PDB file of C-alpha atoms and ligand atoms in Angstrom:
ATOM      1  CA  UNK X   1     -51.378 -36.256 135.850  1.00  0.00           C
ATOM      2  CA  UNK X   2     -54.836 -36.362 134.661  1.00  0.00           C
ATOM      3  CA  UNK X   3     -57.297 -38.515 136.721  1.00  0.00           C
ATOM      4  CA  UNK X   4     -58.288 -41.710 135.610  1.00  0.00           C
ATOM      5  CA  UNK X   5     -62.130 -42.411 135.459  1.00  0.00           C
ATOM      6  CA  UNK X   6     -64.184 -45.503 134.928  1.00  0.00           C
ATOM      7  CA  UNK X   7     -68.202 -45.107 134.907  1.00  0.00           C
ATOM      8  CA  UNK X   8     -70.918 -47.570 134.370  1.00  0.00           C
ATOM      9  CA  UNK X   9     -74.035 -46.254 132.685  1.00  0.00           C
ATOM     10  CA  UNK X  10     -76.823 -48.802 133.403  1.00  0.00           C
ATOM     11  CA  UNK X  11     -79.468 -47.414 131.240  1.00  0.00           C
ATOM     12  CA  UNK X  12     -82.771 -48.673 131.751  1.00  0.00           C
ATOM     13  CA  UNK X  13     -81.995 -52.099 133.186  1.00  0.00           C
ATOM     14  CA  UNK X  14     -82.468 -53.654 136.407  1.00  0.00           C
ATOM     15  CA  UNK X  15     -85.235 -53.905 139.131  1.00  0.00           C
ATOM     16  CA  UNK X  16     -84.825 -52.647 142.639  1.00  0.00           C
ATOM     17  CA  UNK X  17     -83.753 -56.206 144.086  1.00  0.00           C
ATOM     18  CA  UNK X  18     -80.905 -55.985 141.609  1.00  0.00           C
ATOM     19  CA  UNK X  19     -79.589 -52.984 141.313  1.00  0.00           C
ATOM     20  CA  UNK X  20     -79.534 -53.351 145.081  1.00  0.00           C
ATOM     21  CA  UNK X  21     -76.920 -56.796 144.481  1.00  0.00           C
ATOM     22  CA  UNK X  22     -75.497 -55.299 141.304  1.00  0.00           C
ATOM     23  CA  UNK X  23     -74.512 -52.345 143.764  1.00  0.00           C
ATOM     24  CA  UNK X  24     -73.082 -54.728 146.956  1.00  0.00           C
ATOM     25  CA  UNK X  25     -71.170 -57.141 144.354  1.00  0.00           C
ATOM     26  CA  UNK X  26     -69.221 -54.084 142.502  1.00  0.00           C
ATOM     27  CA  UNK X  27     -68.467 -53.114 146.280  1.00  0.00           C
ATOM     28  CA  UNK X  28     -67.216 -56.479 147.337  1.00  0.00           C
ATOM     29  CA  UNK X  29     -65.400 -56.800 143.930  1.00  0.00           C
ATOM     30  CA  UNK X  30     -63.928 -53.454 144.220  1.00  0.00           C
ATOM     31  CA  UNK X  31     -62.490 -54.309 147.912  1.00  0.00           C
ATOM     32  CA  UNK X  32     -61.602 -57.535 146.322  1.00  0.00           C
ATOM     33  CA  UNK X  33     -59.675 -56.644 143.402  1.00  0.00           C
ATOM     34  CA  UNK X  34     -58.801 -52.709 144.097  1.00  0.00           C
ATOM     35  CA  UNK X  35     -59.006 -50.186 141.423  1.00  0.00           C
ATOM     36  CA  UNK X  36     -55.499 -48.789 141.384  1.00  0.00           C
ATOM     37  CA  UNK X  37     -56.211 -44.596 141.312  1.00  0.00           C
ATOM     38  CA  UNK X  38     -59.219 -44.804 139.522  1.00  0.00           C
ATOM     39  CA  UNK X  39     -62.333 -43.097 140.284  1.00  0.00           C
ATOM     40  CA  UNK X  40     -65.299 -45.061 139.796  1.00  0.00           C
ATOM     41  CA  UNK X  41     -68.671 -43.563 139.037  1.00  0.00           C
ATOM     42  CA  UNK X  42     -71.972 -45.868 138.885  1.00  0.00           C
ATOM     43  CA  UNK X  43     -75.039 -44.090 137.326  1.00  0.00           C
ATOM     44  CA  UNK X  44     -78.054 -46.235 138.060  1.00  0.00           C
ATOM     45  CA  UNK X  45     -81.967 -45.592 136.856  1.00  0.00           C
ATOM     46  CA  UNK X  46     -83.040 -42.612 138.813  1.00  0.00           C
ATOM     47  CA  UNK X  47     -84.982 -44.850 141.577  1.00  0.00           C
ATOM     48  CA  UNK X  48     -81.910 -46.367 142.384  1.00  0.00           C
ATOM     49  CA  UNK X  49     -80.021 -43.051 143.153  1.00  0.00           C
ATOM     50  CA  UNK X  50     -80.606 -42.798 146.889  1.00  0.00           C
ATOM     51  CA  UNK X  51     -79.927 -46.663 147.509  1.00  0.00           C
ATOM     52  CA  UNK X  52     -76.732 -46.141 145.612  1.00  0.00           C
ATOM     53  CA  UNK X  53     -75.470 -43.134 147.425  1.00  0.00           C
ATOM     54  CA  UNK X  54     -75.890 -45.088 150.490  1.00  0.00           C
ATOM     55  CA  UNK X  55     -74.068 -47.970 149.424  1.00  0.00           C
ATOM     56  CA  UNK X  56     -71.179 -45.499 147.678  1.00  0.00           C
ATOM     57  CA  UNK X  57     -70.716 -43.629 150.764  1.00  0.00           C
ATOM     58  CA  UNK X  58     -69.826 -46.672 152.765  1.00  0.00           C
ATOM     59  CA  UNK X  59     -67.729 -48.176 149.654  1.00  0.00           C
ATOM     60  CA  UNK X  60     -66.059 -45.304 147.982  1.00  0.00           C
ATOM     61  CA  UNK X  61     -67.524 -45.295 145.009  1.00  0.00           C
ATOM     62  CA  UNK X  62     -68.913 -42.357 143.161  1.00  0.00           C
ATOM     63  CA  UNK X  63     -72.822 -42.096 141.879  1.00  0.00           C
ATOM     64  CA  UNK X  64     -74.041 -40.121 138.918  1.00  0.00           C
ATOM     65  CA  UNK X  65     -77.340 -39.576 137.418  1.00  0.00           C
ATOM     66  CA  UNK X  66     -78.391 -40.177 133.610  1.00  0.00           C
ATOM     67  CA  UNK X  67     -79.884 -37.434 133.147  1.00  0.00           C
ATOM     68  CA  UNK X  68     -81.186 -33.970 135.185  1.00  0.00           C
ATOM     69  CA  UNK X  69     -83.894 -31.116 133.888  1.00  0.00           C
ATOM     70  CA  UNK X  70     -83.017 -28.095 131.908  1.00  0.00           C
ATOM     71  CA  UNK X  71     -85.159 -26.494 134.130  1.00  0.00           C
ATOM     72  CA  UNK X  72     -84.485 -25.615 137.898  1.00  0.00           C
ATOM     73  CA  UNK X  73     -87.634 -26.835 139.900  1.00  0.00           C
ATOM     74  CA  UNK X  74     -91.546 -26.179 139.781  1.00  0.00           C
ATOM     75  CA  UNK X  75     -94.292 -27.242 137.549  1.00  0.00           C
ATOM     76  CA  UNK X  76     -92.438 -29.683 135.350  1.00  0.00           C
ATOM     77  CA  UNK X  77     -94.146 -33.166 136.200  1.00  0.00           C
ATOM     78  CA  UNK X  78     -91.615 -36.157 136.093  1.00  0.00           C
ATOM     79  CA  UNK X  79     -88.130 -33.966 135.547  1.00  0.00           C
ATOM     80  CA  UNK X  80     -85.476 -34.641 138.399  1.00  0.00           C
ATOM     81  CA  UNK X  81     -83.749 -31.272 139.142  1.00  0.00           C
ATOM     82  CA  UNK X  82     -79.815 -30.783 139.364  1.00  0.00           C
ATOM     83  CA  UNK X  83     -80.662 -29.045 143.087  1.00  0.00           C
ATOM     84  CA  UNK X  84     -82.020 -32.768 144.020  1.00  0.00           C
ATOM     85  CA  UNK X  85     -79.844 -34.791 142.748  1.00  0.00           C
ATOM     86  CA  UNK X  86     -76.861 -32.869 144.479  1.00  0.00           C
ATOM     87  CA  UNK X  87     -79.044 -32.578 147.739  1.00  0.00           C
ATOM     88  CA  UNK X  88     -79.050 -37.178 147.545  1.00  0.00           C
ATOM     89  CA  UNK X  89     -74.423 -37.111 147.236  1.00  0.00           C
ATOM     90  CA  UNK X  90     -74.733 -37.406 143.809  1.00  0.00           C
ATOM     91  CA  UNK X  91     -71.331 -35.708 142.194  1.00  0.00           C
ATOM     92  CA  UNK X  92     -71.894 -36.798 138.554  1.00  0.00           C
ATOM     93  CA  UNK X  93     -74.384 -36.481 135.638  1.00  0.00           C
ATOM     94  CA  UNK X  94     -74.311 -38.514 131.792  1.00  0.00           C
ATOM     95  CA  UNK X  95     -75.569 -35.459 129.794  1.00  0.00           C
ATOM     96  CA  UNK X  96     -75.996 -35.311 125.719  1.00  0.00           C
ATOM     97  CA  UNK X  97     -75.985 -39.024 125.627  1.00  0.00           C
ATOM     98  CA  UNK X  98     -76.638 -40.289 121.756  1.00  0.00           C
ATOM     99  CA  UNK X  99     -80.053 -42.311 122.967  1.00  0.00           C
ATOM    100  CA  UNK X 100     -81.198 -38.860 124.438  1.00  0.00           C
ATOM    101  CA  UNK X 101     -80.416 -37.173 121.398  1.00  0.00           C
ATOM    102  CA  UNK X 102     -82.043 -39.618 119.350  1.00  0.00           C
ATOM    103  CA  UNK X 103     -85.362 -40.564 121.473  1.00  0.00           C
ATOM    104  CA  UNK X 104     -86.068 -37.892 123.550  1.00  0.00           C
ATOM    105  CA  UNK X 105     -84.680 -35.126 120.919  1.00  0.00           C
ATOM    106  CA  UNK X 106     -82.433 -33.198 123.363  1.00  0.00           C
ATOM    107  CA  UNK X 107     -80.899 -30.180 121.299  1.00  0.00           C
ATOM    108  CA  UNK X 108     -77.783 -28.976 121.857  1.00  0.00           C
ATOM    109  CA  UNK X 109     -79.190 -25.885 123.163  1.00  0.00           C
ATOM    110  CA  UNK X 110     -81.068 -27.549 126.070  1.00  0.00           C
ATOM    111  CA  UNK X 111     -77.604 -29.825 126.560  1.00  0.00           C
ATOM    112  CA  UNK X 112     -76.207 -26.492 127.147  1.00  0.00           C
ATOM    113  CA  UNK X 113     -78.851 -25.521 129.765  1.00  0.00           C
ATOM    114  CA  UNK X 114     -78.410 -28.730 131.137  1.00  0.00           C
ATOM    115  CA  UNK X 115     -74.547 -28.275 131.879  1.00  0.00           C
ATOM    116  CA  UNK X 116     -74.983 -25.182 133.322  1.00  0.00           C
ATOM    117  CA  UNK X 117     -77.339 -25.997 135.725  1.00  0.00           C
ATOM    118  CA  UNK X 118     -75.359 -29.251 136.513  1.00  0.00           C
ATOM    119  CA  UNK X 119     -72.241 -26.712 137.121  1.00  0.00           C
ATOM    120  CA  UNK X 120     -74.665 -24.390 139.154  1.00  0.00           C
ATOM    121  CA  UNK X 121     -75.874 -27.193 141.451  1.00  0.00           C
ATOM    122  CA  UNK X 122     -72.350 -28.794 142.007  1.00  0.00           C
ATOM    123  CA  UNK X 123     -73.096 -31.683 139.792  1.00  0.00           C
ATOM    124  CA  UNK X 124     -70.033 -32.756 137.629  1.00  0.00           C
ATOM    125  CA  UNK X 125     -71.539 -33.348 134.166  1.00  0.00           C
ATOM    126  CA  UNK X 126     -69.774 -36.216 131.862  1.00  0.00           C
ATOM    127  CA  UNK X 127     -70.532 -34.918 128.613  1.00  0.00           C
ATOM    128  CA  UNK X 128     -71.119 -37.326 125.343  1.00  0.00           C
ATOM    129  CA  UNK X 129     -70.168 -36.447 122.030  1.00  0.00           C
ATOM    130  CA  UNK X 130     -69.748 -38.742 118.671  1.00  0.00           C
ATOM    131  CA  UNK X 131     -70.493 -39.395 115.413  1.00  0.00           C
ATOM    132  CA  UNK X 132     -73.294 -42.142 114.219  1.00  0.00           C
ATOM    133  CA  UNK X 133     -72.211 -44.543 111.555  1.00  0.00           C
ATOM    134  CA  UNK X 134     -73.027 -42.430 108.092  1.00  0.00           C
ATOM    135  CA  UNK X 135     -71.038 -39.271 109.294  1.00  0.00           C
ATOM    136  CA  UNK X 136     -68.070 -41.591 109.886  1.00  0.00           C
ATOM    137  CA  UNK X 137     -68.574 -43.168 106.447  1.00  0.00           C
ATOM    138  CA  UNK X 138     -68.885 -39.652 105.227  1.00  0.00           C
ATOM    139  CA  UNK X 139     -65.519 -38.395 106.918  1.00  0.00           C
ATOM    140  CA  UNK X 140     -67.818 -35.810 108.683  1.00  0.00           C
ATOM    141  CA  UNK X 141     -67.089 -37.147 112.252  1.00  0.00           C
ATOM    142  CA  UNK X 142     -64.885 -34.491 113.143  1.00  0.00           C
ATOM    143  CA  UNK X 143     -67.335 -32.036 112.072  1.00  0.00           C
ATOM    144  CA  UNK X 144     -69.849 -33.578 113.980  1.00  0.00           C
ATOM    145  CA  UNK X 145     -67.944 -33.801 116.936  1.00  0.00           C
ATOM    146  CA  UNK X 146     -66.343 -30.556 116.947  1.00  0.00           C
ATOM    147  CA  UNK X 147     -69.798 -28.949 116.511  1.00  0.00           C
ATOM    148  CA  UNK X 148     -70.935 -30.911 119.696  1.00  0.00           C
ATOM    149  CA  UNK X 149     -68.308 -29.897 121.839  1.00  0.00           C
ATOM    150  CA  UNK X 150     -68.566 -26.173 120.347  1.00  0.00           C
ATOM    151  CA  UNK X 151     -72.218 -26.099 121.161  1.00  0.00           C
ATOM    152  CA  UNK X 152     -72.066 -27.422 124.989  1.00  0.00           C
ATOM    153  CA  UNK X 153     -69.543 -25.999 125.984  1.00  0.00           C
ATOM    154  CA  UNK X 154     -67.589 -23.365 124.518  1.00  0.00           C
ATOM    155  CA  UNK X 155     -69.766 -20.460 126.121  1.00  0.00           C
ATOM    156  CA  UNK X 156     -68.443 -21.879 129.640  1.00  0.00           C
ATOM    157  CA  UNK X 157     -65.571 -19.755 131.041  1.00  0.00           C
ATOM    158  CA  UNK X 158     -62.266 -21.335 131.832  1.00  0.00           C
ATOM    159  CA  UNK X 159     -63.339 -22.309 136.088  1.00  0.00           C
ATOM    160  CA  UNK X 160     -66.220 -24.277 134.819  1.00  0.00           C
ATOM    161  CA  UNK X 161     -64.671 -26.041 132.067  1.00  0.00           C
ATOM    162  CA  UNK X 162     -62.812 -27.813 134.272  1.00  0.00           C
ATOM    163  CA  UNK X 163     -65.285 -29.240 136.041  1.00  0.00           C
ATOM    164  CA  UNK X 164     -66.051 -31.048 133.088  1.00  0.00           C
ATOM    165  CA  UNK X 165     -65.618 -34.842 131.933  1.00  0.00           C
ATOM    166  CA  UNK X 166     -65.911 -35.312 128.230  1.00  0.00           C
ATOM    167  CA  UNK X 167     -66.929 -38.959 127.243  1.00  0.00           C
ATOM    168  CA  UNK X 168     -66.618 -39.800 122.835  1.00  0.00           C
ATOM    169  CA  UNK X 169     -69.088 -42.162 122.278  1.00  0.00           C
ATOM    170  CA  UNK X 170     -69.598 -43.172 118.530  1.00  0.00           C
ATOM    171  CA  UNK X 171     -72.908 -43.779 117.954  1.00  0.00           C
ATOM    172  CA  UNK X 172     -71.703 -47.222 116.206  1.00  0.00           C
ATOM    173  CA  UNK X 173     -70.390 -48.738 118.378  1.00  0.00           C
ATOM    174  CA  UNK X 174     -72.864 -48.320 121.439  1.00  0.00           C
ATOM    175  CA  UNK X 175     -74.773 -51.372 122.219  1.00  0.00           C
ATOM    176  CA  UNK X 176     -73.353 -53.065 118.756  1.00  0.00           C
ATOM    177  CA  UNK X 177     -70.179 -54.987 119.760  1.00  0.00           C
ATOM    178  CA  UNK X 178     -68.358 -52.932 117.373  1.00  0.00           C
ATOM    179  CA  UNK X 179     -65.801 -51.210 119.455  1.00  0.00           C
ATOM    180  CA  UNK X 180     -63.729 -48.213 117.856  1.00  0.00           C
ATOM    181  CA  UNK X 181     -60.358 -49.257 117.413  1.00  0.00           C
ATOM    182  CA  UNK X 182     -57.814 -47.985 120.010  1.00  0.00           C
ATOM    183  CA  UNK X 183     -56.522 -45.509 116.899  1.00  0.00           C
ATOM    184  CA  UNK X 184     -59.924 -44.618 116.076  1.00  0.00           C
ATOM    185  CA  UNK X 185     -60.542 -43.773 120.032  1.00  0.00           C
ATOM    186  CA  UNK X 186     -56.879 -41.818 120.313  1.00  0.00           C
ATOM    187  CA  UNK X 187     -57.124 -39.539 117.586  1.00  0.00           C
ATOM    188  CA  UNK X 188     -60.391 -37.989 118.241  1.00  0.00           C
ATOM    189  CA  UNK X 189     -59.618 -37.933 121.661  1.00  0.00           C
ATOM    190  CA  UNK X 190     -56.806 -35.991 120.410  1.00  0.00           C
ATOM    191  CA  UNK X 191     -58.857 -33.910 118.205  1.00  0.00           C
ATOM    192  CA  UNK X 192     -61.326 -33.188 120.886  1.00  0.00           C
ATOM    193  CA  UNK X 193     -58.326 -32.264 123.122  1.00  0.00           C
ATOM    194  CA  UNK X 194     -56.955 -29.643 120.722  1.00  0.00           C
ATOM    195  CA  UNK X 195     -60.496 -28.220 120.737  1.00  0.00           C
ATOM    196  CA  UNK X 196     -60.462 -27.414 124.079  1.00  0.00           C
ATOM    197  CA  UNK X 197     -56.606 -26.050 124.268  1.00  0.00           C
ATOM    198  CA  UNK X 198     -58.195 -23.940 120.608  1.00  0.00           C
ATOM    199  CA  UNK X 199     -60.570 -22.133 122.862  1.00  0.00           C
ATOM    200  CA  UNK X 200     -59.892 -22.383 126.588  1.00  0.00           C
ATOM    201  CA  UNK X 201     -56.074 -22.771 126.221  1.00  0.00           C
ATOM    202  CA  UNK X 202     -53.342 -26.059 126.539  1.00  0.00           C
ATOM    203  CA  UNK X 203     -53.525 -26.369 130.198  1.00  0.00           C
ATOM    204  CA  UNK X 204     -56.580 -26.594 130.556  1.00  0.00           C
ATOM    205  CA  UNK X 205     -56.668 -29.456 127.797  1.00  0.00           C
ATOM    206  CA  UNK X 206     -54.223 -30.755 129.400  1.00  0.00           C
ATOM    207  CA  UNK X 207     -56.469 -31.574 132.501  1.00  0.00           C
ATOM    208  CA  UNK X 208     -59.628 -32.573 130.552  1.00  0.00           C
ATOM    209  CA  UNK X 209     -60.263 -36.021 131.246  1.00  0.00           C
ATOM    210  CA  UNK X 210     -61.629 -37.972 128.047  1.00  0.00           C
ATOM    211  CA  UNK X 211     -63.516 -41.110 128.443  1.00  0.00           C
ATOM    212  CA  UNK X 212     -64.305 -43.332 125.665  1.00  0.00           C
ATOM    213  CA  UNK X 213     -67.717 -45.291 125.184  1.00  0.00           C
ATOM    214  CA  UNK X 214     -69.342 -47.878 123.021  1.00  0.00           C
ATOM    215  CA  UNK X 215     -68.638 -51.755 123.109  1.00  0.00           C
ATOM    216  CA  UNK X 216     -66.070 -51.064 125.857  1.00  0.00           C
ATOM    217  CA  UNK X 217     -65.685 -54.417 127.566  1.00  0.00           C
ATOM    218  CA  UNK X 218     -63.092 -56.189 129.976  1.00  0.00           C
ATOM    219  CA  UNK X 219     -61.529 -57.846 127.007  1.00  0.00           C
ATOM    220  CA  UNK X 220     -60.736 -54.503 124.848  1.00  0.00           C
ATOM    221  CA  UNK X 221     -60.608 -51.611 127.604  1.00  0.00           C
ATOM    222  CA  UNK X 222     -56.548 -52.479 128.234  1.00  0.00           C
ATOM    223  CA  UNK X 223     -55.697 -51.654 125.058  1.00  0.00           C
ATOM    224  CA  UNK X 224     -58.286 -48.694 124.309  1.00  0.00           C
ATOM    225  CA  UNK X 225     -57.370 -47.427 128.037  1.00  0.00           C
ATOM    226  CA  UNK X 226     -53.082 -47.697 126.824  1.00  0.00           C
ATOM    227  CA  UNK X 227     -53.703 -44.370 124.414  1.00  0.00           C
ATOM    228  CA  UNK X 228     -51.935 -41.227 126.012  1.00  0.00           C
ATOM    229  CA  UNK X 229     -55.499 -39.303 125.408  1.00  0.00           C
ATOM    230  CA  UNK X 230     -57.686 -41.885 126.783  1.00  0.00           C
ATOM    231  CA  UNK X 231     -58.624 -41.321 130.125  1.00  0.00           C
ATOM    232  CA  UNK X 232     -60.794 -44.038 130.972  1.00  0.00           C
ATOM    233  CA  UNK X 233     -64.200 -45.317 129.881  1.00  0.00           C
ATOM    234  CA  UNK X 234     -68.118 -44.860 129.832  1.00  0.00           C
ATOM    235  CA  UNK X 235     -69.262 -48.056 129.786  1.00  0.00           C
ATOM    236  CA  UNK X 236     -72.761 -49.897 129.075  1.00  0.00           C
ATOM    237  CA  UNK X 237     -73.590 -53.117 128.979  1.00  0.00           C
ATOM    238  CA  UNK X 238     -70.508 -54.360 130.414  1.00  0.00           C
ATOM    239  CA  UNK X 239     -70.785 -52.287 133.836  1.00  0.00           C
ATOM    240  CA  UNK X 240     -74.412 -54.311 134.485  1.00  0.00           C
ATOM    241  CA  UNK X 241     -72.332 -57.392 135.880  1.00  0.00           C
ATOM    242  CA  UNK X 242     -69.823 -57.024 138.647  1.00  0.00           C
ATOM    243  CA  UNK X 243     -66.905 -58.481 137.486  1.00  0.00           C
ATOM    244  CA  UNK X 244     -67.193 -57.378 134.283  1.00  0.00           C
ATOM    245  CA  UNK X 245     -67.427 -53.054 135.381  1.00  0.00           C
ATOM    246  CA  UNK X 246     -64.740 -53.479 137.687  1.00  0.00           C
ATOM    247  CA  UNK X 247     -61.827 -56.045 135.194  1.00  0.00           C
ATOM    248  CA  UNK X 248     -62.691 -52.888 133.570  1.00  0.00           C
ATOM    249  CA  UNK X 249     -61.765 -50.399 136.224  1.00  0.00           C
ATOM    250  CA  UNK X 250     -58.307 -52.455 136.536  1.00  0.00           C
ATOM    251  CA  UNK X 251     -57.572 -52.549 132.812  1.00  0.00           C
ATOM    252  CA  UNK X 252     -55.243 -49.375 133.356  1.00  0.00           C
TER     253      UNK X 252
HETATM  254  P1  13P A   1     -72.241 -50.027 125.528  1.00  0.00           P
HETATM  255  O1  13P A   1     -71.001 -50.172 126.380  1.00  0.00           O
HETATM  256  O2  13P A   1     -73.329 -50.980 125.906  1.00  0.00           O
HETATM  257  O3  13P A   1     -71.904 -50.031 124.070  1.00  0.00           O
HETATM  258  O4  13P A   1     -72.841 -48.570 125.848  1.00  0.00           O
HETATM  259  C1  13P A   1     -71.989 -47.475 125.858  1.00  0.00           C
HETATM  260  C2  13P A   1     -72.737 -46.304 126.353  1.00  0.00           C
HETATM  261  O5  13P A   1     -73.670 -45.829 125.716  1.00  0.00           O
HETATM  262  C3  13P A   1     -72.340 -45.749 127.649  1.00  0.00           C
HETATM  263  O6  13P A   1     -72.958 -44.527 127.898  1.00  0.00           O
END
């Protein structure tokens, strides 16, 4: 059985003051409500990392990072190395994420460097792939996708690729209230699963977990979460309220 996961990527939202409640009430909900066999991963803003590995550690939850450096440590003002963030109890790291493709122009070459030094420093990295709207429209998005997942990770060998978490995130539907429908989600999950049985062989594919992201919400995830190649979710705006993130973690 593959694991189910459920993470909440909070982007660049929230000051100290609420991060620290938005951390206490996903606790209290969590105790409240349960969360079945599903691992749960918050990935605050950086600042927040060290608050929420305290909080996780007393509340079994998990903590990831949004992003780390493609470099290991020294003169590289403002980058957060993979060493530190595994050095805080942070297990998890959001890496090739669209908006970081998009703003910040991450290649994936320096994705690549990224997971590797993630793998090197124990750091589990949840990998984003996925098509913006005009490569769907074109019927490129497998194309797109399969050259993503090529790129990052097919120079891995077989023990680190398992240490990965693939999350498909169409750029479309992040942030837009336009969810992929649960057939959309299953059959590149699908895709992206015969990718990775292609290459590193079936059962390895067979243990890749897939998460899917954009417009995920407490209303949709049951029936997104029902495909046999969903795995869980990577979710946005819906993980910044309590309730919300963790309806979400029960929707299995
Ligand atoms: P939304 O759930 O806000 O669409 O964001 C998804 C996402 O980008 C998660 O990484």
């Amino acid at each position: 059985m593959r694991k189910k996961i459920v993470a909440g990527n909070w982007k660049m939202n929230k000051t100290f003051q609420e991060a620290d409640d938005l951390l206490f009430e996903i606790a209290d909900e969590l105790n409240e409500k349960g969360r079945g066999d599903v691992d749960v991963i918050v990935c605050p803003p950086s600042p927040y990392l060290e608050m929420s590995c305290d909080i996780a550690a007393e509340n079994d939850f998990l903590v990831g990072a949004q992003n780390l450096s493609q470099w290991e440590s020294g003169a590289y003002t403002g980058e957060i190395s993979a060493a530190m963030l595994h050095s805080m109890g942070v297990t998890h790291c959001i890496l090739g994420h669209s908006e970081r493709r998009t703003y910040f122009g991450e290649t994936d070459n320096a994705i690549a460097k990224k997971i590797d030094l993630a793998l090197k420093n124990g750091i589990i990295p949840i990998y984003c792939c996925g098509e913006v709207l005009a490569e769907r429209q074109q019927e490129k998005h497998y194309d797109v996708v399969r050259s993503q997942v090529s790129e990052a990770l097919f120079h891995l060998g077989k023990e680190a690729l398992q240490q990965i978490i693939v999350a498909y995130e169409p750029v479309w539907a992040i942030g837009t209230g336009v969810t992929a429908s649960p057939e959309q989600a299953q059959e590149m999950h699908k895709f992206i699963r015969s990718l990775i049985a292609d290459k590193f062989g079936n059962d390895i594919a067979d243990d890749l977990v897939i998460l899917y992201g954009g417009s995920c919400n407490a209303k949709n995830a049951a029936e997104l979460f029902a495909n046999s190649d969903v795995d869980g979710g990577l979710i946005g705006g819906a993980a910044l309220k309590a309730q919300d993130f963790v309806a979400i973690v029960n929707s299995f």
